[in-house]
Amino acid sequence: MTRCAYGKIAVLAPSNVQTGGPELLHQLVHEIRRQGGDAYIHYVPDPEAPVPERYRIYDTPPMKKLTLGKNDCLVAPETMVRQIPLFSKAERFIWWLSFDFFLSQRSGPQRLAANTYKRSLVKAQSLSGTKHLFQSHYARARLERWGVTGGILSDYLSVAPAKADAPAREDIILYNPKKGLPITERLQRAHPGLTFKPIINMTKAEVEDAFARAKIYIDFGEHPGKDRLPREAASLGTVVIAGQRGSAAFAEDMPLEDRYKLAIDPSLEAKFGALVAQVFGDFETHLKAQQPYRDFIAGERDMFSEQVRAAFFR
């Protein structure tokens, strides 16, 4: 029988924020506690902030005062590297939920200076004993170039599979306007006869309903980690088409056949148009071809439990 390797485990999370990244942090606390560990959420910058309603489905008691000793553990996402004390008796982990967004979004010399500083922060943390966990194989591969190594700690979705009595699919292409919009607009210009619909200002139920009706979801964004929307779309029976970028280029993160991962080059418009025509014309065949991806997503909950056990239990 395994037991937790630490006394208390504190997981840092941004206060009053309800997006995909913070949900992962709450899932981690919940899973550690489910397996018998003593884990808590610590909100930054407001430790007194309440648990957001969206995350109250998880067992995530707040730790309002961060007091950790030598038998305890601190976990922080890469966005909070500066909140991790370099000298602490507690074990420390950086959980890399993204790599690209850790880098500066500035341009020119300012970008170089900012990224040099950020890299020095990570090196200082590693030299002081901080360990690393990666939400995606893509992030691990990128950080290995910096001499940073560690284990995989992924995540999972809380999405019900597509219903057998769902309405008939429509020739609609869904997209997230926050991800890869310039590429999507390029495709819209090249194919004005196709129907593109943005996922914007929708409730969770409305998003799931849209995925249950559309035939295709596209994501030509950066894929800085294992993105959630492509997995939600696939789980609800939508055919996913992605760009060969970030984690989408890694079969370990997105196990889709290469024909559904398009290179962003001068041939994109033609290849995209041909693939869309094939999916619209024979949806069931392409849905079946993406079954391994849906099986992978369905197994992520158990895989996450095993990864949490490996990282925090002995």
mmCIF file of C-alpha atoms in Angstrom:
data_model
loop_
_atom_site.group_PDB
_atom_site.id
_atom_site.type_symbol
_atom_site.label_atom_id
_atom_site.label_comp_id
_atom_site.label_asym_id
_atom_site.label_seq_id
_atom_site.Cartn_x
_atom_site.Cartn_y
_atom_site.Cartn_z
ATOM 1 C CA MET A 1 0.000 0.000 0.000
ATOM 2 C CA THR A 2 1.350 3.409 -0.969
ATOM 3 C CA ARG A 3 1.449 6.416 1.326
ATOM 4 C CA CYS A 4 2.009 10.081 0.630
ATOM 5 C CA ALA A 5 5.680 11.040 0.604
ATOM 6 C CA TYR A 6 4.926 14.418 2.177
ATOM 7 C CA GLY A 7 3.163 15.839 5.214
ATOM 8 C CA LYS A 8 1.305 18.789 3.684
ATOM 9 C CA ILE A 9 1.218 19.647 -0.012
ATOM 10 C CA ALA A 10 0.369 23.194 -1.082
ATOM 11 C CA VAL A 11 -0.514 23.900 -4.719
ATOM 12 C CA LEU A 12 -0.304 27.541 -5.797
ATOM 13 C CA ALA A 13 -3.119 28.864 -7.988
ATOM 14 C CA PRO A 14 -4.188 32.331 -9.173
ATOM 15 C CA SER A 15 -6.981 33.797 -7.081
ATOM 16 C CA ASN A 16 -10.374 34.543 -8.626
ATOM 17 C CA VAL A 17 -9.543 32.972 -11.995
ATOM 18 C CA GLN A 18 -11.654 30.327 -13.734
ATOM 19 C CA THR A 19 -9.860 28.967 -16.803
ATOM 20 C CA GLY A 20 -8.364 25.663 -17.914
ATOM 21 C CA GLY A 21 -4.985 26.047 -16.204
ATOM 22 C CA PRO A 22 -6.305 26.757 -12.713
ATOM 23 C CA GLU A 23 -8.719 23.850 -13.070
ATOM 24 C CA LEU A 24 -5.742 21.510 -13.488
ATOM 25 C CA LEU A 25 -4.290 22.835 -10.238
ATOM 26 C CA HIS A 26 -7.549 22.096 -8.409
ATOM 27 C CA GLN A 27 -7.702 18.647 -10.001
ATOM 28 C CA LEU A 28 -4.237 17.921 -8.633
ATOM 29 C CA VAL A 29 -5.218 18.837 -5.072
ATOM 30 C CA HIS A 30 -8.392 16.770 -5.392
ATOM 31 C CA GLU A 31 -6.536 13.703 -6.667
ATOM 32 C CA ILE A 32 -3.813 13.862 -4.004
ATOM 33 C CA ARG A 33 -6.482 14.050 -1.313
ATOM 34 C CA ARG A 34 -8.463 11.242 -2.957
ATOM 35 C CA GLN A 35 -5.386 9.028 -2.675
ATOM 36 C CA GLY A 36 -4.881 9.914 0.996
ATOM 37 C CA GLY A 37 -2.513 12.908 0.852
ATOM 38 C CA ASP A 38 -2.963 16.145 2.792
ATOM 39 C CA ALA A 39 -3.140 18.683 -0.049
ATOM 40 C CA TYR A 40 -4.408 22.278 -0.212
ATOM 41 C CA ILE A 41 -4.867 25.167 -2.639
ATOM 42 C CA HIS A 42 -3.020 28.396 -1.834
ATOM 43 C CA TYR A 43 -4.310 31.376 -3.809
ATOM 44 C CA VAL A 44 -1.992 34.120 -5.101
ATOM 45 C CA PRO A 45 -2.087 37.077 -4.738
ATOM 46 C CA ASP A 46 -5.159 36.849 -2.455
ATOM 47 C CA PRO A 47 -4.874 33.907 -0.027
ATOM 48 C CA GLU A 48 -8.294 34.813 1.399
ATOM 49 C CA ALA A 49 -10.069 34.364 -1.944
ATOM 50 C CA PRO A 50 -12.906 31.829 -1.984
ATOM 51 C CA VAL A 51 -12.760 28.689 -4.112
ATOM 52 C CA PRO A 52 -14.396 29.645 -7.438
ATOM 53 C CA GLU A 53 -17.808 28.059 -7.896
ATOM 54 C CA ARG A 54 -16.643 26.194 -11.008
ATOM 55 C CA TYR A 55 -14.088 24.280 -8.918
ATOM 56 C CA ARG A 56 -16.263 23.426 -5.937
ATOM 57 C CA ILE A 57 -16.880 20.004 -7.455
ATOM 58 C CA TYR A 58 -13.329 19.200 -6.309
ATOM 59 C CA ASP A 59 -12.063 18.603 -2.771
ATOM 60 C CA THR A 60 -9.722 21.609 -2.548
ATOM 61 C CA PRO A 61 -9.552 23.223 0.910
ATOM 62 C CA PRO A 62 -7.616 26.503 0.865
ATOM 63 C CA MET A 63 -4.393 26.992 2.804
ATOM 64 C CA LYS A 64 -4.590 30.665 3.688
ATOM 65 C CA LYS A 65 -1.156 30.913 5.312
ATOM 66 C CA LEU A 66 1.689 29.219 3.485
ATOM 67 C CA THR A 67 3.612 27.491 6.272
ATOM 68 C CA LEU A 68 5.584 24.479 5.082
ATOM 69 C CA GLY A 69 8.363 22.483 6.741
ATOM 70 C CA LYS A 70 11.006 19.999 5.607
ATOM 71 C CA ASN A 71 8.541 17.130 5.222
ATOM 72 C CA ASP A 72 6.099 19.193 3.163
ATOM 73 C CA CYS A 73 5.805 20.041 -0.533
ATOM 74 C CA LEU A 74 5.038 23.092 -2.681
ATOM 75 C CA VAL A 75 3.771 22.831 -6.276
ATOM 76 C CA ALA A 76 3.507 25.869 -8.550
ATOM 77 C CA PRO A 77 2.660 26.322 -12.233
ATOM 78 C CA GLU A 78 5.361 27.815 -14.436
ATOM 79 C CA THR A 79 3.535 31.165 -14.339
ATOM 80 C CA MET A 80 4.379 31.411 -10.625
ATOM 81 C CA VAL A 81 8.082 30.572 -10.700
ATOM 82 C CA ARG A 82 8.870 33.814 -8.881
ATOM 83 C CA GLN A 83 6.572 32.798 -6.014
ATOM 84 C CA ILE A 84 8.673 29.689 -5.287
ATOM 85 C CA PRO A 85 11.265 30.403 -2.568
ATOM 86 C CA LEU A 86 14.779 29.445 -3.662
ATOM 87 C CA PHE A 87 15.667 28.384 -0.164
ATOM 88 C CA SER A 88 12.977 26.354 1.511
ATOM 89 C CA LYS A 89 12.934 23.252 3.675
ATOM 90 C CA ALA A 90 9.956 21.957 1.707
ATOM 91 C CA GLU A 91 10.245 19.969 -1.505
ATOM 92 C CA ARG A 92 9.401 22.147 -4.519
ATOM 93 C CA PHE A 93 7.960 21.345 -7.958
ATOM 94 C CA ILE A 94 7.332 23.481 -11.018
ATOM 95 C CA TRP A 95 4.418 22.019 -12.978
ATOM 96 C CA TRP A 96 4.828 23.085 -16.613
ATOM 97 C CA LEU A 97 1.270 23.478 -17.906
ATOM 98 C CA SER A 98 2.654 25.424 -20.856
ATOM 99 C CA PHE A 99 6.022 26.255 -22.336
ATOM 100 C CA ASP A 100 5.345 28.800 -25.084
ATOM 101 C CA PHE A 101 3.360 31.132 -22.843
ATOM 102 C CA PHE A 102 6.157 31.078 -20.264
ATOM 103 C CA LEU A 103 8.329 32.812 -22.827
ATOM 104 C CA SER A 104 8.082 36.560 -23.313
ATOM 105 C CA GLN A 105 5.591 37.780 -25.910
ATOM 106 C CA ARG A 106 7.625 40.923 -26.524
ATOM 107 C CA SER A 107 9.642 41.534 -29.683
ATOM 108 C CA GLY A 108 13.239 42.391 -30.503
ATOM 109 C CA PRO A 109 15.889 42.940 -27.827
ATOM 110 C CA GLN A 110 13.274 43.137 -25.056
ATOM 111 C CA ARG A 111 12.150 39.574 -25.838
ATOM 112 C CA LEU A 112 15.729 38.285 -25.733
ATOM 113 C CA ALA A 113 16.420 40.035 -22.428
ATOM 114 C CA ALA A 114 13.165 38.824 -20.840
ATOM 115 C CA ASN A 115 13.691 35.215 -21.930
ATOM 116 C CA THR A 116 17.306 35.256 -20.752
ATOM 117 C CA TYR A 117 16.060 36.387 -17.340
ATOM 118 C CA LYS A 118 13.314 33.740 -17.257
ATOM 119 C CA ARG A 119 15.755 31.013 -18.212
ATOM 120 C CA SER A 120 18.081 32.132 -15.407
ATOM 121 C CA LEU A 121 15.154 31.900 -12.960
ATOM 122 C CA VAL A 122 14.475 28.306 -13.990
ATOM 123 C CA LYS A 123 18.177 27.425 -13.778
ATOM 124 C CA ALA A 124 18.402 28.966 -10.305
ATOM 125 C CA GLN A 125 15.368 26.973 -9.173
ATOM 126 C CA SER A 126 16.847 23.744 -10.525
ATOM 127 C CA LEU A 127 20.214 24.386 -8.895
ATOM 128 C CA SER A 128 18.486 25.006 -5.561
ATOM 129 C CA GLY A 129 16.732 21.624 -5.739
ATOM 130 C CA THR A 130 13.374 22.450 -7.344
ATOM 131 C CA LYS A 131 12.021 19.533 -9.402
ATOM 132 C CA HIS A 132 9.952 19.622 -12.557
ATOM 133 C CA LEU A 133 6.752 18.019 -13.860
ATOM 134 C CA PHE A 134 5.374 18.416 -17.389
ATOM 135 C CA GLN A 135 1.751 18.463 -18.541
ATOM 136 C CA SER A 136 2.839 17.591 -22.083
ATOM 137 C CA HIS A 137 5.634 15.741 -23.822
ATOM 138 C CA TYR A 138 6.076 18.867 -25.924
ATOM 139 C CA ALA A 139 6.906 20.992 -22.850
ATOM 140 C CA ARG A 140 9.331 18.335 -21.612
ATOM 141 C CA ALA A 141 11.100 18.211 -24.986
ATOM 142 C CA ARG A 142 11.465 22.005 -25.107
ATOM 143 C CA LEU A 143 12.764 22.251 -21.556
ATOM 144 C CA GLU A 144 15.249 19.434 -22.029
ATOM 145 C CA ARG A 145 17.077 21.893 -24.308
ATOM 146 C CA TRP A 146 17.551 24.008 -21.183
ATOM 147 C CA GLY A 147 18.894 21.023 -19.270
ATOM 148 C CA VAL A 148 15.616 20.663 -17.340
ATOM 149 C CA THR A 149 14.356 17.126 -16.747
ATOM 150 C CA GLY A 150 11.443 15.599 -14.854
ATOM 151 C CA GLY A 151 8.337 13.434 -15.114
ATOM 152 C CA ILE A 152 5.020 13.717 -16.915
ATOM 153 C CA LEU A 153 1.995 14.879 -14.905
ATOM 154 C CA SER A 154 -0.807 15.376 -17.400
ATOM 155 C CA ASP A 155 -4.487 16.105 -16.742
ATOM 156 C CA TYR A 156 -7.946 14.899 -17.666
ATOM 157 C CA LEU A 157 -11.309 16.203 -18.849
ATOM 158 C CA SER A 158 -14.661 16.134 -17.097
ATOM 159 C CA VAL A 159 -16.738 15.684 -20.246
ATOM 160 C CA ALA A 160 -19.464 13.131 -20.897
ATOM 161 C CA PRO A 161 -19.110 11.242 -24.201
ATOM 162 C CA ALA A 162 -21.359 11.992 -27.159
ATOM 163 C CA LYS A 163 -24.955 10.807 -26.774
ATOM 164 C CA ALA A 164 -26.263 8.066 -29.029
ATOM 165 C CA ASP A 165 -29.433 10.089 -29.739
ATOM 166 C CA ALA A 166 -27.598 13.300 -30.632
ATOM 167 C CA PRO A 167 -29.019 15.427 -33.476
ATOM 168 C CA ALA A 168 -27.773 14.959 -37.035
ATOM 169 C CA ARG A 169 -24.384 16.498 -37.712
ATOM 170 C CA GLU A 170 -24.139 19.663 -39.765
ATOM 171 C CA ASP A 171 -21.467 20.832 -42.227
ATOM 172 C CA ILE A 172 -20.065 23.301 -39.699
ATOM 173 C CA ILE A 173 -16.450 24.045 -38.748
ATOM 174 C CA LEU A 174 -16.036 25.232 -35.158
ATOM 175 C CA TYR A 175 -13.012 27.185 -33.965
ATOM 176 C CA ASN A 176 -11.734 29.053 -30.927
ATOM 177 C CA PRO A 177 -11.007 32.676 -31.945
ATOM 178 C CA LYS A 178 -8.429 32.895 -29.149
ATOM 179 C CA LYS A 179 -6.279 30.198 -30.763
ATOM 180 C CA GLY A 180 -4.582 30.640 -34.131
ATOM 181 C CA LEU A 181 -7.031 33.237 -35.438
ATOM 182 C CA PRO A 182 -4.744 34.547 -38.240
ATOM 183 C CA ILE A 183 -4.526 31.012 -39.667
ATOM 184 C CA THR A 184 -8.288 30.497 -39.357
ATOM 185 C CA GLU A 185 -8.942 33.810 -41.114
ATOM 186 C CA ARG A 186 -6.571 32.712 -43.869
ATOM 187 C CA LEU A 187 -8.634 29.556 -44.355
ATOM 188 C CA GLN A 188 -11.899 31.498 -44.288
ATOM 189 C CA ARG A 189 -10.658 33.763 -47.081
ATOM 190 C CA ALA A 190 -9.560 30.767 -49.142
ATOM 191 C CA HIS A 191 -12.855 28.909 -48.635
ATOM 192 C CA PRO A 192 -15.704 31.444 -48.431
ATOM 193 C CA GLY A 193 -18.271 28.719 -49.154
ATOM 194 C CA LEU A 194 -17.555 26.880 -45.880
ATOM 195 C CA THR A 195 -19.404 27.662 -42.650
ATOM 196 C CA PHE A 196 -17.078 28.613 -39.789
ATOM 197 C CA LYS A 197 -18.521 29.282 -36.334
ATOM 198 C CA PRO A 198 -16.531 30.676 -33.388
ATOM 199 C CA ILE A 199 -16.799 29.250 -29.897
ATOM 200 C CA ILE A 200 -17.262 32.488 -28.008
ATOM 201 C CA ASN A 201 -19.504 33.785 -25.198
ATOM 202 C CA MET A 202 -20.932 30.300 -24.650
ATOM 203 C CA THR A 203 -21.753 28.442 -21.462
ATOM 204 C CA LYS A 204 -20.256 25.002 -20.918
ATOM 205 C CA ALA A 205 -23.558 23.428 -21.983
ATOM 206 C CA GLU A 206 -23.694 25.557 -25.137
ATOM 207 C CA VAL A 207 -20.143 24.566 -26.071
ATOM 208 C CA GLU A 208 -20.975 20.890 -25.628
ATOM 209 C CA ASP A 209 -24.136 21.310 -27.712
ATOM 210 C CA ALA A 210 -22.126 22.971 -30.491
ATOM 211 C CA PHE A 211 -19.627 20.098 -30.494
ATOM 212 C CA ALA A 212 -22.503 17.600 -30.638
ATOM 213 C CA ARG A 213 -23.851 19.230 -33.817
ATOM 214 C CA ALA A 214 -20.773 20.222 -35.841
ATOM 215 C CA LYS A 215 -18.717 17.848 -37.952
ATOM 216 C CA ILE A 216 -15.330 19.550 -37.549
ATOM 217 C CA TYR A 217 -13.368 21.442 -34.909
ATOM 218 C CA ILE A 218 -10.123 23.133 -35.983
ATOM 219 C CA ASP A 219 -7.253 24.374 -33.848
ATOM 220 C CA PHE A 220 -4.324 26.097 -35.528
ATOM 221 C CA GLY A 221 -3.111 27.738 -32.324
ATOM 222 C CA GLU A 222 0.265 27.353 -30.612
ATOM 223 C CA HIS A 223 -0.687 24.234 -28.595
ATOM 224 C CA PRO A 224 1.640 25.280 -25.727
ATOM 225 C CA GLY A 225 0.474 22.229 -23.753
ATOM 226 C CA LYS A 226 -2.226 19.601 -24.159
ATOM 227 C CA ASP A 227 -5.126 21.901 -24.962
ATOM 228 C CA ARG A 228 -8.546 21.063 -23.611
ATOM 229 C CA LEU A 229 -10.916 22.183 -26.377
ATOM 230 C CA PRO A 230 -9.633 19.722 -29.021
ATOM 231 C CA ARG A 231 -10.116 16.922 -26.500
ATOM 232 C CA GLU A 232 -13.598 18.132 -25.582
ATOM 233 C CA ALA A 233 -14.494 18.269 -29.266
ATOM 234 C CA ALA A 234 -13.194 14.760 -29.918
ATOM 235 C CA SER A 235 -14.937 13.359 -26.839
ATOM 236 C CA LEU A 236 -18.239 14.718 -28.130
ATOM 237 C CA GLY A 237 -17.799 13.130 -31.549
ATOM 238 C CA THR A 238 -16.436 16.061 -33.549
ATOM 239 C CA VAL A 239 -13.625 15.377 -36.030
ATOM 240 C CA VAL A 240 -10.533 17.351 -35.009
ATOM 241 C CA ILE A 241 -8.141 19.013 -37.461
ATOM 242 C CA ALA A 242 -5.061 20.714 -36.005
ATOM 243 C CA GLY A 243 -1.935 22.496 -37.129
ATOM 244 C CA GLN A 244 1.450 20.812 -36.740
ATOM 245 C CA ARG A 245 2.462 23.075 -33.864
ATOM 246 C CA GLY A 246 3.467 22.599 -30.238
ATOM 247 C CA SER A 247 1.959 19.614 -28.479
ATOM 248 C CA ALA A 248 -0.234 18.820 -31.507
ATOM 249 C CA ALA A 249 2.933 17.730 -33.330
ATOM 250 C CA PHE A 250 3.635 15.113 -30.635
ATOM 251 C CA ALA A 251 1.819 11.782 -31.007
ATOM 252 C CA GLU A 252 2.181 11.249 -27.234
ATOM 253 C CA ASP A 253 0.107 14.391 -26.600
ATOM 254 C CA MET A 254 -2.332 14.210 -29.522
ATOM 255 C CA PRO A 255 -2.538 10.689 -30.993
ATOM 256 C CA LEU A 256 -4.230 11.624 -34.250
ATOM 257 C CA GLU A 257 -3.244 10.328 -37.673
ATOM 258 C CA ASP A 258 -0.896 12.696 -39.489
ATOM 259 C CA ARG A 259 -3.532 13.465 -42.141
ATOM 260 C CA TYR A 260 -5.472 15.424 -39.497
ATOM 261 C CA LYS A 261 -2.419 17.534 -38.571
ATOM 262 C CA LEU A 262 -1.722 20.051 -41.304
ATOM 263 C CA ALA A 263 1.548 21.887 -41.833
ATOM 264 C CA ILE A 264 1.159 25.650 -41.794
ATOM 265 C CA ASP A 265 2.799 26.345 -45.139
ATOM 266 C CA PRO A 266 1.732 27.507 -48.640
ATOM 267 C CA SER A 267 -0.069 24.196 -49.250
ATOM 268 C CA LEU A 268 -2.339 24.622 -46.206
ATOM 269 C CA GLU A 269 -5.375 26.101 -47.965
ATOM 270 C CA ALA A 270 -5.551 23.364 -50.602
ATOM 271 C CA LYS A 271 -4.948 20.484 -48.192
ATOM 272 C CA PHE A 272 -7.458 21.899 -45.723
ATOM 273 C CA GLY A 273 -10.145 22.261 -48.380
ATOM 274 C CA ALA A 274 -9.615 18.696 -49.597
ATOM 275 C CA LEU A 275 -9.729 17.255 -46.077
ATOM 276 C CA VAL A 276 -12.874 19.180 -45.136
ATOM 277 C CA ALA A 277 -14.606 17.924 -48.279
ATOM 278 C CA GLN A 278 -13.684 14.342 -47.341
ATOM 279 C CA VAL A 279 -14.961 14.712 -43.773
ATOM 280 C CA PHE A 280 -18.213 16.391 -44.834
ATOM 281 C CA GLY A 281 -18.742 13.732 -47.496
ATOM 282 C CA ASP A 282 -17.989 10.686 -45.317
ATOM 283 C CA PHE A 283 -18.177 11.811 -41.702
ATOM 284 C CA GLU A 284 -18.588 8.338 -40.161
ATOM 285 C CA THR A 285 -15.362 7.042 -41.710
ATOM 286 C CA HIS A 286 -13.345 9.933 -40.317
ATOM 287 C CA LEU A 287 -15.077 9.699 -36.949
ATOM 288 C CA LYS A 288 -14.044 6.044 -36.768
ATOM 289 C CA ALA A 289 -10.475 6.926 -37.785
ATOM 290 C CA GLN A 290 -10.227 9.208 -34.725
ATOM 291 C CA GLN A 291 -11.434 6.548 -32.263
ATOM 292 C CA PRO A 292 -7.873 5.968 -30.904
ATOM 293 C CA TYR A 293 -7.738 9.654 -29.941
ATOM 294 C CA ARG A 294 -11.076 9.393 -28.132
ATOM 295 C CA ASP A 295 -9.902 6.228 -26.362
ATOM 296 C CA PHE A 296 -6.746 8.054 -25.273
ATOM 297 C CA ILE A 297 -8.811 10.928 -23.848
ATOM 298 C CA ALA A 298 -11.132 8.510 -22.036
ATOM 299 C CA GLY A 299 -8.123 6.891 -20.361
ATOM 300 C CA GLU A 300 -6.550 10.133 -19.143
ATOM 301 C CA ARG A 301 -8.360 10.060 -15.780
ATOM 302 C CA ASP A 302 -6.744 6.753 -14.797
ATOM 303 C CA MET A 303 -3.415 7.825 -16.267
ATOM 304 C CA PHE A 304 -3.493 11.026 -14.199
ATOM 305 C CA SER A 305 -4.101 9.014 -11.017
ATOM 306 C CA GLU A 306 -1.082 6.848 -11.771
ATOM 307 C CA GLN A 307 1.109 9.880 -12.489
ATOM 308 C CA VAL A 308 0.039 11.595 -9.238
ATOM 309 C CA ARG A 309 0.853 8.402 -7.341
ATOM 310 C CA ALA A 310 4.286 8.208 -8.949
ATOM 311 C CA ALA A 311 5.100 11.864 -8.181
ATOM 312 C CA PHE A 312 3.747 12.267 -4.635
ATOM 313 C CA PHE A 313 3.414 8.806 -3.102
ATOM 314 C CA ARG A 314 5.820 6.050 -2.068
#
